[in-house]
CSV table of C-alpha atoms in Angstrom, one decimal:
chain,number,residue,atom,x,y,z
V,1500,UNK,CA,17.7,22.9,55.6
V,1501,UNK,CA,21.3,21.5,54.4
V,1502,UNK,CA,20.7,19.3,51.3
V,1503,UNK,CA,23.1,16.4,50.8
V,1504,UNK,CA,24.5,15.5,47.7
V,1505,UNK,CA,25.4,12.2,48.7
V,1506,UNK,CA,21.8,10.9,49.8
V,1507,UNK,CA,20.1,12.9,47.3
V,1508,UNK,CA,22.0,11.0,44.4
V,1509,UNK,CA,21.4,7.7,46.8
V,1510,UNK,CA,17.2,8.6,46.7
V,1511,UNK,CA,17.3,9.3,43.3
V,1512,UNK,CA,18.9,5.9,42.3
V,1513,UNK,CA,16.2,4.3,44.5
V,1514,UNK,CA,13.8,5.9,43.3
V,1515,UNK,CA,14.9,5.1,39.5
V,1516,UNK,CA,15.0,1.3,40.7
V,1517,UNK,CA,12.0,1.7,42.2
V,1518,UNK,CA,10.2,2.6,39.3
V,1519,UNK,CA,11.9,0.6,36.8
V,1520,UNK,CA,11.0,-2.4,39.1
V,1521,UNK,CA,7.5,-1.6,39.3
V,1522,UNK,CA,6.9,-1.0,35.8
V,1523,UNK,CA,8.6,-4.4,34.6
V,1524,UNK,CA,6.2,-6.2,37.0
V,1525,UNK,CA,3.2,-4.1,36.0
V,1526,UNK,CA,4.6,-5.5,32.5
V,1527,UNK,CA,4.4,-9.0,33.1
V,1528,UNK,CA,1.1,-8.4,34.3
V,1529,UNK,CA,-0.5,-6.5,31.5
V,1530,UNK,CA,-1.3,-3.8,33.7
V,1531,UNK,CA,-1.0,-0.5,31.7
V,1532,UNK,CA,-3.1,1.8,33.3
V,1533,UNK,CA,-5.8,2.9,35.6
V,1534,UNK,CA,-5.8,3.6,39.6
V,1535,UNK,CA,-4.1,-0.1,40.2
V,1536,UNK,CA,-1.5,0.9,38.2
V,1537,UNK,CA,-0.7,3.7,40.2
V,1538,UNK,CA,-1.2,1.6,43.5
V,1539,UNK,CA,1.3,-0.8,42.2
V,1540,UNK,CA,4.4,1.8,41.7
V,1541,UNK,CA,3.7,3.6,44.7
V,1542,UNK,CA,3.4,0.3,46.9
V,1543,UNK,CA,6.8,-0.9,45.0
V,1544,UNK,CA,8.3,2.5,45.9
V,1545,UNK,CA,7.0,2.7,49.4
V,1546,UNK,CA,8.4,-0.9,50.4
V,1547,UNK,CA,11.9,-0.5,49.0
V,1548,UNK,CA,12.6,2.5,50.7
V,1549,UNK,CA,11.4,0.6,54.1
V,1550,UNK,CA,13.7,-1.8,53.1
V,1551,UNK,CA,16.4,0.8,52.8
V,1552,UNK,CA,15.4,2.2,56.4
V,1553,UNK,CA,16.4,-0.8,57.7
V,1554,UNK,CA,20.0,-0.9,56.6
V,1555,UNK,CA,20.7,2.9,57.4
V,1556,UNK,CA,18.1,3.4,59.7
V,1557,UNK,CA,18.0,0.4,61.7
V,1558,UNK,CA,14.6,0.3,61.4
V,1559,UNK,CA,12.3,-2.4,61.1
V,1560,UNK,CA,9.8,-3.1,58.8
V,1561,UNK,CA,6.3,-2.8,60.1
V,1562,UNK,CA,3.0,-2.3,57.8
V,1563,UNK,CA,1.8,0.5,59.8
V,1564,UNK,CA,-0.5,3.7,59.6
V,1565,UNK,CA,2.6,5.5,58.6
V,1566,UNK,CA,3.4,2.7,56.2
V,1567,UNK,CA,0.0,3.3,54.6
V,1568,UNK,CA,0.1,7.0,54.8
V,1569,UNK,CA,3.2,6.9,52.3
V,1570,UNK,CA,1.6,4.3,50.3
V,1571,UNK,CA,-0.6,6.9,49.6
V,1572,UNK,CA,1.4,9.5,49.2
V,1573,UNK,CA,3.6,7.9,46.8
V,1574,UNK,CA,0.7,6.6,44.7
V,1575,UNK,CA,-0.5,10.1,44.2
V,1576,UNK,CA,2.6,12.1,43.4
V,1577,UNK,CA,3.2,9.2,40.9
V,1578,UNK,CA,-0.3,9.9,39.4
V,1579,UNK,CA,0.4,13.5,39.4
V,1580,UNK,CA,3.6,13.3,37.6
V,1581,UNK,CA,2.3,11.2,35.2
V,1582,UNK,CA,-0.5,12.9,34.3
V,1583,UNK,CA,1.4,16.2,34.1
V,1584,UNK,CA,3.7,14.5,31.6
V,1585,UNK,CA,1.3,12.8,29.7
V,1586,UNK,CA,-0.7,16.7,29.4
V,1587,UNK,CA,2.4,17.4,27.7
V,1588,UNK,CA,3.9,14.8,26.2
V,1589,UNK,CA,6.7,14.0,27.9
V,1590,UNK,CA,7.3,10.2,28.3
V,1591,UNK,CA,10.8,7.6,28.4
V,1592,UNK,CA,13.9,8.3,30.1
V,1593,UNK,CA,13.1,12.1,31.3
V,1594,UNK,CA,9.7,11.0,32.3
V,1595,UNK,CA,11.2,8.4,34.6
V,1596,UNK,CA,13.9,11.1,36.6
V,1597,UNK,CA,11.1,14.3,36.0
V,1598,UNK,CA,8.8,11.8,38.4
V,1599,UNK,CA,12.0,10.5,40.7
V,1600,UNK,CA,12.8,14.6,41.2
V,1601,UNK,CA,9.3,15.6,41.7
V,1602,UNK,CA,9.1,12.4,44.3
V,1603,UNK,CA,11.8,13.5,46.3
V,1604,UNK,CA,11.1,17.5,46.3
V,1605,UNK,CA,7.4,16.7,47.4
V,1606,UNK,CA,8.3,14.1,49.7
V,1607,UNK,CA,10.7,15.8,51.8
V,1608,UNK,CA,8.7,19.5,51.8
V,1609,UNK,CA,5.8,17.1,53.2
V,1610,UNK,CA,8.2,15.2,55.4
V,1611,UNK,CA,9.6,18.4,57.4
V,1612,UNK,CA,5.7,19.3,57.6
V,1613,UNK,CA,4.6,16.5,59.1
V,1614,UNK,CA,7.7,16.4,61.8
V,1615,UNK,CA,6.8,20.0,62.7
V,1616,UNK,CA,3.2,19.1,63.5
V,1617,UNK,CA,2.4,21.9,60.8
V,1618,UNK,CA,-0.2,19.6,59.2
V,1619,UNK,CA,-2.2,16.4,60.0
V,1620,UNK,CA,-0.9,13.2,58.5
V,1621,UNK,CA,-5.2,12.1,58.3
V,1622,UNK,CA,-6.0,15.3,56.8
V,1623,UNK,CA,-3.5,14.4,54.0
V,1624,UNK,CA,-4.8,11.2,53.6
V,1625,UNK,CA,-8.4,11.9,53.0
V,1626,UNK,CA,-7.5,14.7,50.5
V,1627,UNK,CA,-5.3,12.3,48.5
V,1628,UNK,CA,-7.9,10.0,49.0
V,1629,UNK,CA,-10.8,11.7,47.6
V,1630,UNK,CA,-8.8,12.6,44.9
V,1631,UNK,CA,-7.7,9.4,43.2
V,1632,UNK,CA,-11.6,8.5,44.1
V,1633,UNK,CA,-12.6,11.5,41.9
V,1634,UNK,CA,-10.3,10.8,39.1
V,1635,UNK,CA,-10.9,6.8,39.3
V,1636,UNK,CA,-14.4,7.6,38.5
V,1637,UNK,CA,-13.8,9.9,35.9
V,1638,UNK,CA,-11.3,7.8,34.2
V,1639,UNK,CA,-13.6,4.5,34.2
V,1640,UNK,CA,-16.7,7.4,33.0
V,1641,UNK,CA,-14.5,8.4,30.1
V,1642,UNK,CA,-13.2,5.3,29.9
V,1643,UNK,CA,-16.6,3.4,29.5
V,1644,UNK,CA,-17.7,6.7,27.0
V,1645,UNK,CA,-14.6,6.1,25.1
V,1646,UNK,CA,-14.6,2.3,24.4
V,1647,UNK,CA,-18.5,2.6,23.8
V,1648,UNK,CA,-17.5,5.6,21.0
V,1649,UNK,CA,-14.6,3.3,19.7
V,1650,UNK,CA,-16.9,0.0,19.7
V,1651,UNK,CA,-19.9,2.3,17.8
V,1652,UNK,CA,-16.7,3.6,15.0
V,1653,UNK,CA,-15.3,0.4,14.6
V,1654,UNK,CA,-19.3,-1.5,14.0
V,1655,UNK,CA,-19.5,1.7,11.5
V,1656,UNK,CA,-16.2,1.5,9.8
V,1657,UNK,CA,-16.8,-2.1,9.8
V,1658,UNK,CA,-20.1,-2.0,8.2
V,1659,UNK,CA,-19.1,0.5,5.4
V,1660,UNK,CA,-15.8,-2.0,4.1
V,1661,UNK,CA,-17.9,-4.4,3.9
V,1662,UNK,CA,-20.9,-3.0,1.8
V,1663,UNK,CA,-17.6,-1.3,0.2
V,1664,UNK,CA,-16.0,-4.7,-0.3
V,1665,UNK,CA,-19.2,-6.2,-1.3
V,1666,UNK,CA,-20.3,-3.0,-3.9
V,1667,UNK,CA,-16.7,-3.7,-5.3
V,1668,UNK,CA,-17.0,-8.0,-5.9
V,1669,UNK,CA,-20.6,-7.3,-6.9
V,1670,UNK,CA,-19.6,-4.7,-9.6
V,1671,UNK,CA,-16.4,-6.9,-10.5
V,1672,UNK,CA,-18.6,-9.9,-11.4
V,1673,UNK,CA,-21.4,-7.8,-13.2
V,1674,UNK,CA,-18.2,-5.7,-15.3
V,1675,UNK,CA,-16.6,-9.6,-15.7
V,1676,UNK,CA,-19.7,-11.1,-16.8
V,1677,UNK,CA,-20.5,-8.3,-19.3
V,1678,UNK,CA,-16.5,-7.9,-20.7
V,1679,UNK,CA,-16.8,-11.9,-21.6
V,1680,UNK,CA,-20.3,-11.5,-22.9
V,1681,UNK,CA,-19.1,-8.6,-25.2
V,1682,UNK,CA,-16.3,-10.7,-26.2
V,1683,UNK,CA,-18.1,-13.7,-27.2
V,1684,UNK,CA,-20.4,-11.2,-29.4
V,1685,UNK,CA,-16.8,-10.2,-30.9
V,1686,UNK,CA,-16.0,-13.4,-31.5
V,1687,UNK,CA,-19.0,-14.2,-33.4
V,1688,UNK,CA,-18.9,-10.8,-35.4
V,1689,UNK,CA,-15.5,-12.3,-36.6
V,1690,UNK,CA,-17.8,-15.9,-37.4
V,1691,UNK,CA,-19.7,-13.4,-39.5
V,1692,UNK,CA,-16.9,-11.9,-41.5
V,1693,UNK,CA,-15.4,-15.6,-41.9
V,1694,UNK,CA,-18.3,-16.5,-43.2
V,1695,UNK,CA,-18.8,-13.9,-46.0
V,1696,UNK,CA,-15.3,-15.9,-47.5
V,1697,UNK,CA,-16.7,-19.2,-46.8
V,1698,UNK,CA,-15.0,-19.9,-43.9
V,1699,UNK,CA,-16.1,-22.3,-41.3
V,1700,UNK,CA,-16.9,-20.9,-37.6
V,1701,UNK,CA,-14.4,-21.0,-35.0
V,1702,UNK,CA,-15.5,-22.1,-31.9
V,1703,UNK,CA,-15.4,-20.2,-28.5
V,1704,UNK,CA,-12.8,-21.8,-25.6
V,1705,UNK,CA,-12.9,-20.2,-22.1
V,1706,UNK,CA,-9.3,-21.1,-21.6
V,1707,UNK,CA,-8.4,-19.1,-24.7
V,1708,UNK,CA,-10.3,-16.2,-23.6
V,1709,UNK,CA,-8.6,-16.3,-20.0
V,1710,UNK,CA,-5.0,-16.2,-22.3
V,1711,UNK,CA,-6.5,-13.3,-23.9
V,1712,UNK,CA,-7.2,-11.1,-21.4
V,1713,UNK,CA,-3.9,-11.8,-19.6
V,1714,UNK,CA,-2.0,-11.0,-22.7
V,1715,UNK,CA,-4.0,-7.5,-23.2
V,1716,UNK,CA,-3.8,-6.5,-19.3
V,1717,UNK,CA,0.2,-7.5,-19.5
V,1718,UNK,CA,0.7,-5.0,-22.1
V,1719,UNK,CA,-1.6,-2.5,-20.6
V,1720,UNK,CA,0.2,-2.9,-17.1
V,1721,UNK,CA,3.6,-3.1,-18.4
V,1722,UNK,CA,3.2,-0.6,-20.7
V,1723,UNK,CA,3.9,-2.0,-23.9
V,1724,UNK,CA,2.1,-3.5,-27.2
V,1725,UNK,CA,3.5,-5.9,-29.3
V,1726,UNK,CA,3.8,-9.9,-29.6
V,1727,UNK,CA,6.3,-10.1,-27.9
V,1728,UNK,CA,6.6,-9.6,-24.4
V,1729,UNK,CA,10.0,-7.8,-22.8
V,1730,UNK,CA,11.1,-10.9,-21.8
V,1731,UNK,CA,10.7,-12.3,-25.6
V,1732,UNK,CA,8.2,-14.0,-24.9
V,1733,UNK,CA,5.1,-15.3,-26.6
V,1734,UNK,CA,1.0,-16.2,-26.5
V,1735,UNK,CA,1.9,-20.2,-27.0
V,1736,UNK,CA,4.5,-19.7,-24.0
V,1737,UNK,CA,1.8,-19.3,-21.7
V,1738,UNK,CA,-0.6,-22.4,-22.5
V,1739,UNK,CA,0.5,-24.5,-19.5
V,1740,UNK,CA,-0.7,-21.8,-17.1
V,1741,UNK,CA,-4.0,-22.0,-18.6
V,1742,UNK,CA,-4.5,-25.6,-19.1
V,1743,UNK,CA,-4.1,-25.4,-22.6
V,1744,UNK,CA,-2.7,-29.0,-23.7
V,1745,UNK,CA,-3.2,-29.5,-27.2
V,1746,UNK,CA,-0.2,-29.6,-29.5
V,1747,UNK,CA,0.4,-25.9,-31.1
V,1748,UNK,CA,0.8,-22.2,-31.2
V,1749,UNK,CA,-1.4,-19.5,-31.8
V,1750,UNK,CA,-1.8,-17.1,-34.5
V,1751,UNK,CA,-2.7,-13.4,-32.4
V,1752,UNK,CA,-3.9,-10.1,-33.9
V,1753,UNK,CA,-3.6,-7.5,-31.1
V,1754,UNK,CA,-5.3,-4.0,-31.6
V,1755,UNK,CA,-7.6,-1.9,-28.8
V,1756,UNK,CA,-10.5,1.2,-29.0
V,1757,UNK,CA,-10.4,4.7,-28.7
V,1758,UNK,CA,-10.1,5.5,-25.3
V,1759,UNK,CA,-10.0,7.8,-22.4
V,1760,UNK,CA,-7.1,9.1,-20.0
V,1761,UNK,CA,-8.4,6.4,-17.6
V,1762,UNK,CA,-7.6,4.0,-19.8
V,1763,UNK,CA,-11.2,2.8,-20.6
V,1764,UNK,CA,-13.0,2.6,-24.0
V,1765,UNK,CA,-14.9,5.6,-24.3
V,1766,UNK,CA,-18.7,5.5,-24.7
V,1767,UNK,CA,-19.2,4.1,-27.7
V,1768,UNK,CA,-16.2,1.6,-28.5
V,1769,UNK,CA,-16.3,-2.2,-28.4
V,1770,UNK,CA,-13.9,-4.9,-29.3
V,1771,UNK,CA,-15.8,-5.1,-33.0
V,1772,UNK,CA,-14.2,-1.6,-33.9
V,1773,UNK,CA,-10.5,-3.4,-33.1
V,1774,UNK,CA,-12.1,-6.3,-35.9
V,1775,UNK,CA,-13.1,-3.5,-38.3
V,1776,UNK,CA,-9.2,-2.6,-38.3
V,1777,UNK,CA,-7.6,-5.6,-38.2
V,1778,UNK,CA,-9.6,-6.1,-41.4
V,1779,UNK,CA,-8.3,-3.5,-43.3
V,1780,UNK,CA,-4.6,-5.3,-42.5
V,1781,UNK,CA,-2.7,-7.6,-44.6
V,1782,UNK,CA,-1.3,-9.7,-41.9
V,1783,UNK,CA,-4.4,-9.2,-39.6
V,1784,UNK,CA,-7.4,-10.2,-42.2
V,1785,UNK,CA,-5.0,-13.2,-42.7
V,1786,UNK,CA,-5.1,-14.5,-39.0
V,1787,UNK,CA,-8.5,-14.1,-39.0
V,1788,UNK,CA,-9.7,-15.8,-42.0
V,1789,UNK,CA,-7.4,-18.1,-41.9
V,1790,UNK,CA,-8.7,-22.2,-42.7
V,1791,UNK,CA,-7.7,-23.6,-39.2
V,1792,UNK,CA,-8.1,-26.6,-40.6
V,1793,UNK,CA,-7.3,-28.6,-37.1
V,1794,UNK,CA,-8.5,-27.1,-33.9
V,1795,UNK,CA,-10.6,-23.8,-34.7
V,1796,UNK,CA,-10.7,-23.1,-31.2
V,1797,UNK,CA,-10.2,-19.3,-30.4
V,1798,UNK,CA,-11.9,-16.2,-28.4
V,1799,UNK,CA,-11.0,-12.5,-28.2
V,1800,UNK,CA,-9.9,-10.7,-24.9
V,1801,UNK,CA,-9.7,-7.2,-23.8
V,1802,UNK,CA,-8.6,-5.4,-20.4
V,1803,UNK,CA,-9.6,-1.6,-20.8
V,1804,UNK,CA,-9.2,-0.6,-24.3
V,1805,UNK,CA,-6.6,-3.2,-25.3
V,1806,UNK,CA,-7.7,-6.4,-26.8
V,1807,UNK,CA,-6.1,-9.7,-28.4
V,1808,UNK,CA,-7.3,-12.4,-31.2
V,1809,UNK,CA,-6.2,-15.9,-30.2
V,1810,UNK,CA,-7.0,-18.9,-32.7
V,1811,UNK,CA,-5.0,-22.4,-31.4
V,1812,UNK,CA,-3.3,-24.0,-34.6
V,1813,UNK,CA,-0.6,-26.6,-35.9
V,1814,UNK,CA,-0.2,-24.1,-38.8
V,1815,UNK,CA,3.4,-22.4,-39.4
V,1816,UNK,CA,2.2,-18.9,-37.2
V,1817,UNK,CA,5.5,-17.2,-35.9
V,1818,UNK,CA,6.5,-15.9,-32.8
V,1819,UNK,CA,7.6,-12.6,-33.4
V,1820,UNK,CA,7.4,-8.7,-32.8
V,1821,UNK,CA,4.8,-6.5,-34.6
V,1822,UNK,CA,7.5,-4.3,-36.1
V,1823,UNK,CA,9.0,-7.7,-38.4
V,1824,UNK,CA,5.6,-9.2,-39.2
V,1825,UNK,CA,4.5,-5.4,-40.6
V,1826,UNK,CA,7.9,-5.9,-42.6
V,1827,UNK,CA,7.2,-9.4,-43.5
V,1828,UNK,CA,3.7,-8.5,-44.9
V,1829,UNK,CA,4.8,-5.7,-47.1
V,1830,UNK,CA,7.5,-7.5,-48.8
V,1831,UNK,CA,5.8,-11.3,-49.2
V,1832,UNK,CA,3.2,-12.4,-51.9
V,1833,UNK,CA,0.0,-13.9,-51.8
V,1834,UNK,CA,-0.2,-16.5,-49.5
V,1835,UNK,CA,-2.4,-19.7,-49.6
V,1836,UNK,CA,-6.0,-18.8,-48.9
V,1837,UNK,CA,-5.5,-15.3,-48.6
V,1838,UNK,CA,-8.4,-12.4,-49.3
């Protein structure tokens, strides 16, 4: 048989149009998949080439036993392609002309068959037929299996984020609860020392405590421990954010407990131990057993093993790095009230 280049290139780009007018249709329907899917392309295919027939055939168009038998036909070389390709991967562009090539070798082997009377057209049929049956039901089988597997992982998957999620708040809250709790203890273990020099109590604030704890997890995340932050910024700088309105700055000890690689006091360690040093400093002692004669508002903060010493005051407390007020403290004398 003489193979013509001409209508070969001709059946190929009908083919291609075919396909690509199918699957845009198949698109706009949400249609991705399935027996339908296949019935779809191959009726799209089998149409435009009767329409074709008419123009070079001078055929006419007639929905016919003939027209049915390569409805079917089409439909399952389509599905054979594709599930060839898919079996390996293949998928785009090539997948598109590997299924336009198969088409037209398949289709005219079964053509010159037919013609020659070497097979029956119904035979065809019902083996095609039973076929797609077959694989219908094993698709919707698998297909059933599959969604029922995916719905029983996703309930699973589901159900361990949120016990996860709920593990997580719950144990957030309890480590919350108990960090404030051991600061307010901190707090008054400082009430105790203030009180051994005759110094009045300063009183706990929540939106001090809040100013804290920022302050020590901004140096811990940022990686860096002074007054000062690395945009030069201070404690009193920050009182907007936290509803602090009262006129003032802050006098701040910062200091922290020995901790591990992870960043966490280790077993042992409380805020009091960062008290117990900041005692045996100058500068420190000073801040906190100072008179606070107007507000004596104040709380201590930690995150992991870093913690801050906030009191509110009108007093003359400077904003400045750690490095100068060490300096300041080893030159200056006595100050007002100091032990």
């Amino acid at each position: 048989m003489k193979i013509s280049i001409k209508w070969t290139i001709i059946w190929i780009l009908l083919h291609t149009l075919s396909l690509w007018l199918s699957s845009l249709a198949l698109e706009r329907l949400k249609i991705t998949g399935g027996i339908t899917y296949f019935i779809f392309i191959g009726l799209g295919l089998t149409i435009l080439s009767n329409i074709y027939k008419i123009f070079t055939e001078q055929r006419r168009f007639v929905v016919s036993l003939t027209f049915v038998y390569w409805l079917i036909l089409n439909t399952f070389i389509i599905w054979a392609s594709k599930s060839t390709l898919t079996k390996f991967g293949i998928s785009g562009y090539w997948a598109g002309l590997f299924i336009t090539a198969t088409l037209l070798v398949i289709l005219a082997k079964i053509s010159r068959m037919v013609v020659r009377g070497t097979i029956s057209r119904l035979f065809i049929i019902l083996i095609i037929i039973g076929i797609l049956l077959f694989y219908s039901n094993q698709e919707q089988s698998i297909g059933f299996e599959k969604q029922k597997i995916s719905e029983e992982t996703n309930t699973f998957w589901e159900t361990i984020k949120e016990t996860t999620e709920k593990a997580v708040n719950e144990n957030e809250e309890v480590i919350k609860a108990e960090k404030e709790q051991e600061s307010k203890e901190t707090l008054e273990y400082v009430n105790q020392k203030r009180a051994q020099y005759g110094r009045d109590a300063l009183m706990w604030d929540d939106r001090i405590y809040k100013l804290a704890v920022a302050r020590s997890r901004d140096m811990y995340e940022r990686d860096y421990f002074d007054h000062v932050t690395p945009e030069g910024k201070c404690a009193e700088n920050f009182k907007k954010q936290f509803n602090i309105t009262e006129v003032g700055n802050f006098a701040e000890n910062i200091g922290g407990m020995t901790y591990s690689s992870d960043g966490e006091p280790v077993t042992g360690a409380t805020p009091k131990d960062a008290v117990d040093q900041w005692m045996t400093s100058r500068g420190h002692r000073y801040a906190l057993l100072f008179f606070y004669r107007d507000y004596k508002r104040a709380a201590v903060g930690c995150y992991k093993h870093i913690c801050a010493f906030l009191a509110l005051t009108k007093e003359n407390f400077v904003c400045d790095t750690g490095e100068n007020g060490l300096a300041y403290w080893k030159k200056v004398g006595k100050q007002p009230g100091e032990i």
